[in-house]
Short mmCIF file of C-alpha atoms in Angstrom, two decimals:
data_model
loop_
_atom_site.label_atom_id
_atom_site.label_comp_id
_atom_site.label_asym_id
_atom_site.label_seq_id
_atom_site.Cartn_x
_atom_site.Cartn_y
_atom_site.Cartn_z
CA MET A 1320 32.25 88.54 -104.42
CA ARG A 1321 35.25 88.74 -106.34
CA VAL A 1322 38.10 87.20 -104.97
CA THR A 1323 42.31 88.18 -105.98
CA THR A 1324 44.55 85.50 -105.78
CA VAL A 1325 48.50 87.60 -105.31
CA LYS A 1326 51.45 85.48 -106.20
CA LYS A 1327 54.10 87.35 -104.93
CA ALA A 1328 53.60 89.60 -101.91
CA ARG A 1329 55.76 92.49 -103.05
CA LYS A 1330 55.45 93.87 -99.64
CA ALA A 1331 54.79 92.05 -95.75
CA GLN A 1332 51.01 91.89 -95.85
CA GLY A 1333 49.95 91.47 -91.57
CA ASN A 1334 48.30 88.23 -90.96
CA CYS A 1335 46.26 85.33 -92.12
CA GLY A 1336 42.77 86.40 -91.15
CA ARG A 1337 41.70 83.36 -90.75
CA CYS A 1338 45.23 81.02 -88.86
CA SER A 1339 46.67 84.55 -87.73
CA ASP A 1340 50.48 83.34 -90.04
CA PRO A 1341 52.42 86.48 -90.89
CA ILE A 1342 52.28 86.99 -94.99
CA ASN A 1343 55.44 87.53 -95.35
CA VAL A 1344 57.16 89.71 -98.80
CA GLY A 1345 57.49 87.33 -101.31
CA ASP A 1346 54.21 84.63 -100.19
CA SER A 1347 51.54 83.91 -101.83
CA TYR A 1348 48.43 85.42 -100.76
CA ARG A 1349 44.18 86.01 -101.46
CA HIS A 1350 42.34 89.11 -100.61
CA TRP A 1351 39.49 90.82 -101.09
CA SER A 1352 37.37 93.79 -100.29
CA PHE A 1353 33.69 95.06 -99.29
CA ARG A 1354 32.97 98.93 -99.52
CA TYR A 1355 32.69 99.09 -95.91
CA GLY A 1356 34.89 96.74 -93.82
CA GLY A 1357 38.02 97.17 -95.40
CA THR A 1358 40.05 95.02 -97.11
CA GLN A 1359 40.44 90.77 -95.49
CA ARG A 1360 43.88 88.75 -96.97
CA ARG A 1361 44.43 84.59 -95.93
CA CYS A 1362 46.73 82.61 -96.95
CA VAL A 1363 47.28 80.20 -99.51
CA LYS A 1364 46.42 77.36 -97.62
CA PRO A 1365 43.17 75.72 -97.97
CA SER A 1366 41.92 75.69 -94.93
CA CYS A 1367 42.61 78.80 -94.90
CA SER A 1368 40.19 79.57 -98.26
CA PRO A 1369 38.13 81.96 -98.35
CA ARG A 1370 34.02 80.89 -96.65
CA GLN A 1371 31.44 81.49 -99.57
CA SER A 1372 29.64 83.23 -96.03
CA GLU A 1373 32.20 85.52 -95.85
CA LEU A 1374 31.94 87.15 -99.02
CA THR A 1375 28.95 88.83 -98.14
CA GLN A 1376 27.64 91.14 -95.15
CA ASN A 1377 24.19 90.63 -95.95
CA ASP A 1378 22.92 88.85 -92.91
CA VAL A 1379 20.41 86.92 -94.18
CA LEU A 1380 23.00 85.85 -97.53
CA VAL A 1381 25.62 84.97 -94.15
CA MET A 1382 22.93 82.98 -92.06
CA ALA A 1383 21.74 81.00 -94.41
CA TYR A 1384 25.34 80.01 -96.24
CA GLN A 1385 26.60 79.09 -93.12
CA ILE A 1386 24.25 76.75 -92.84
CA GLY A 1387 25.28 74.98 -95.72
CA GLU A 1388 29.08 75.22 -94.30
CA GLU A 1389 28.20 73.46 -91.12
CA HIS A 1390 29.53 69.94 -90.95
CA PHE A 1391 26.65 67.42 -90.01
CA ASP A 1392 28.13 64.96 -88.07
CA MET A 1393 26.94 60.88 -89.31
CA THR A 1394 24.48 59.35 -86.49
CA ASP A 1395 23.63 55.23 -85.30
CA ASN A 1396 20.04 56.70 -84.00
CA PRO A 1397 17.50 58.66 -85.09
CA GLU A 1398 17.14 60.95 -82.59
CA ASP A 1399 20.57 62.47 -82.85
CA PHE A 1400 19.42 63.14 -86.32
CA ASP A 1401 16.22 64.49 -85.94
CA ASP A 1402 18.20 67.13 -82.94
CA GLN A 1403 20.21 67.73 -86.00
CA VAL A 1404 16.91 69.26 -88.36
CA THR A 1405 15.73 71.15 -85.88
CA GLU A 1406 19.17 73.11 -85.36
CA VAL A 1407 18.70 73.60 -88.57
CA ALA A 1408 15.13 74.80 -88.66
CA ASP A 1409 15.73 77.33 -85.64
CA THR A 1410 18.39 78.84 -87.53
CA ILE A 1411 16.40 79.25 -90.29
CA GLN A 1412 13.60 80.46 -87.91
CA GLU A 1413 15.83 83.58 -87.09
CA ILE A 1414 16.54 84.10 -91.21
CA LEU A 1415 12.66 84.39 -91.22
CA ASP A 1416 12.62 86.59 -88.10
CA VAL A 1417 15.68 88.94 -90.04
CA ILE A 1418 13.49 88.75 -93.50
CA GLU A 1419 10.76 89.64 -90.78
CA GLU A 1420 12.48 92.84 -88.87
CA LYS A 1421 13.12 94.39 -92.77
CA MET A 1422 10.41 94.30 -94.31
CA SER A 1423 8.75 95.85 -90.24
CA ASN A 1424 11.38 98.73 -90.76
CA ILE A 1425 10.47 99.51 -94.07
CA GLU A 1426 7.26 100.08 -93.25
CA ASP A 1427 7.81 101.91 -90.19
CA GLY A 1428 10.38 104.18 -92.02
CA PHE A 1429 8.17 104.52 -95.50
CA GLY A 1430 4.35 104.47 -93.99
CA HIS A 1431 3.75 102.53 -96.24
CA THR A 1432 4.31 98.85 -98.31
CA GLU A 1433 3.85 99.82 -102.17
CA ILE A 1434 8.02 99.82 -102.62
CA GLU A 1435 10.02 96.93 -104.51
CA ALA A 1436 11.98 96.42 -101.92
CA TYR A 1437 9.20 95.71 -99.50
CA TYR A 1438 7.50 93.17 -102.21
CA ASN A 1439 10.69 91.62 -102.71
CA LEU A 1440 11.38 91.10 -98.54
CA GLU A 1441 7.39 88.94 -99.16
CA GLU A 1442 9.05 86.74 -102.41
CA GLN A 1443 11.70 86.47 -100.20
CA GLN A 1444 9.99 84.95 -96.87
CA SER A 1445 7.98 82.84 -98.91
CA GLU A 1446 10.66 81.33 -100.69
CA VAL A 1447 12.71 80.79 -96.72
CA GLU A 1448 8.98 79.27 -95.54
CA SER A 1449 9.03 76.90 -98.02
CA TRP A 1450 12.29 75.82 -97.73
CA MET A 1451 12.41 75.95 -93.18
CA GLU A 1452 8.65 73.51 -94.31
CA GLU A 1453 10.32 71.34 -96.21
CA VAL A 1454 13.77 70.61 -94.41
CA SER A 1455 11.00 70.21 -91.07
CA GLU A 1456 9.61 67.38 -93.11
CA LEU A 1457 12.24 66.02 -92.01
CA ASP A 1458 12.35 62.46 -89.55
CA GLY A 1459 14.91 60.64 -88.83
CA GLY A 1460 12.31 57.32 -87.96
CA ASP A 1461 12.17 57.15 -92.38
CA PHE A 1462 15.45 56.52 -91.94
CA GLU A 1463 15.10 52.77 -89.89
CA ALA A 1464 14.67 50.36 -91.64
CA ASP A 1465 13.35 46.82 -89.97
CA GLY A 1466 14.79 43.74 -90.54
CA ASP A 1467 14.65 39.66 -88.73
CA ALA A 1468 18.86 38.83 -87.99
CA CYS A 1469 18.73 35.37 -86.39
CA THR A 1470 20.44 35.88 -82.52
CA GLN A 1471 22.16 32.01 -83.52
CA CYS A 1472 24.10 33.29 -86.65
CA GLY A 1473 23.33 37.03 -87.23
CA LEU A 1474 21.79 36.19 -90.73
CA ASP A 1475 19.16 37.30 -91.81
CA GLU A 1476 15.88 35.40 -91.42
CA THR A 1477 15.57 35.05 -95.83
CA ASP A 1478 19.35 34.74 -96.24
CA GLY A 1479 19.58 31.18 -98.46
CA TYR A 1480 22.12 29.94 -95.92
CA HIS A 1481 18.97 29.18 -93.05
CA ASP A 1482 18.28 26.41 -94.68
CA ALA A 1483 20.06 23.38 -92.85
CA ARG A 1484 20.71 21.62 -96.67
CA ASP A 1485 22.48 25.35 -98.34
CA ALA A 1486 25.98 25.16 -95.70
CA GLU A 1487 26.48 22.41 -92.67
CA GLU A 1488 27.05 25.35 -90.61
CA HIS A 1489 23.72 25.68 -90.31
CA ALA A 1490 22.74 21.68 -89.95
CA ASP A 1491 19.78 21.14 -88.71
CA ASP A 1492 19.74 20.80 -85.08
CA ILE A 1493 20.72 24.62 -85.27
CA PHE A 1494 17.92 25.80 -83.49
CA HIS A 1495 17.57 30.20 -85.69
CA ASP A 1496 16.00 32.40 -83.35
CA PHE A 1497 14.53 35.60 -85.46
CA GLU A 1498 13.72 39.37 -84.18
CA ALA A 1499 13.51 42.52 -85.37
CA GLU A 1500 16.77 44.45 -85.46
CA VAL A 1501 16.56 48.37 -86.11
CA GLU A 1502 19.14 49.45 -88.39
CA PHE A 1503 19.27 53.33 -89.28
CA ASP A 1504 21.02 54.20 -92.25
CA SER A 1505 22.39 57.44 -91.90
CA ASP A 1506 24.48 58.16 -95.04
CA GLY A 1507 20.81 58.14 -96.66
CA ALA A 1508 19.47 60.38 -94.27
CA ILE A 1509 22.70 62.38 -93.68
CA GLU A 1510 22.57 63.46 -97.72
CA ALA A 1511 18.77 64.00 -97.45
CA LEU A 1512 19.32 66.74 -95.15
CA MET A 1513 22.77 68.64 -96.95
CA GLU A 1514 20.31 68.58 -100.57
CA ALA A 1515 16.85 70.25 -98.44
CA ILE A 1516 19.37 71.68 -96.73
CA GLY A 1517 20.96 72.60 -100.99
CA ALA A 1518 17.66 73.92 -101.47
CA CYS A 1519 18.15 77.22 -99.86
CA PRO A 1520 16.20 80.28 -102.38
CA VAL A 1521 18.47 82.89 -101.23
#
């Protein structure tokens, strides 16, 4: 879908479809049109730029694009991350449901499936199923790292400062008590999720 930018409006264009601010004579604005659905207008504020999901009327593409546009919060535990993965997988399942409905409509309407549109949907269905499998395989537990941290000084057991000869603050009389400390790699987890989402085949 082509988005046209007008530097100076010759007449008032109504309100921005995102922020509702008026687009007056002389203002810059963007617009795009669908065959069915009329013309959409936006002011030129960055926050009002059209999203990819807004530039198509294909319901499957809209849902797929919206997944990539979602803001995923950084989490500090694997359970919250797994919840986000489940939400994405659920949306992908909704996409599969739409594809299946389209296939069913073709079969009901034509009485057979020997047409190109049905074959294309079958291929799309297979690709989306593989995509959902890739996303669903993400597990927050895979982004946890175990380390032994000293409860007295906080340093790792392998840190050289635990040798009393290396630093006065770690003298012989300090009792080092190590216990497992689990750290969750939130950055790595979200990066992996976005990479999986980016593999969207539609």
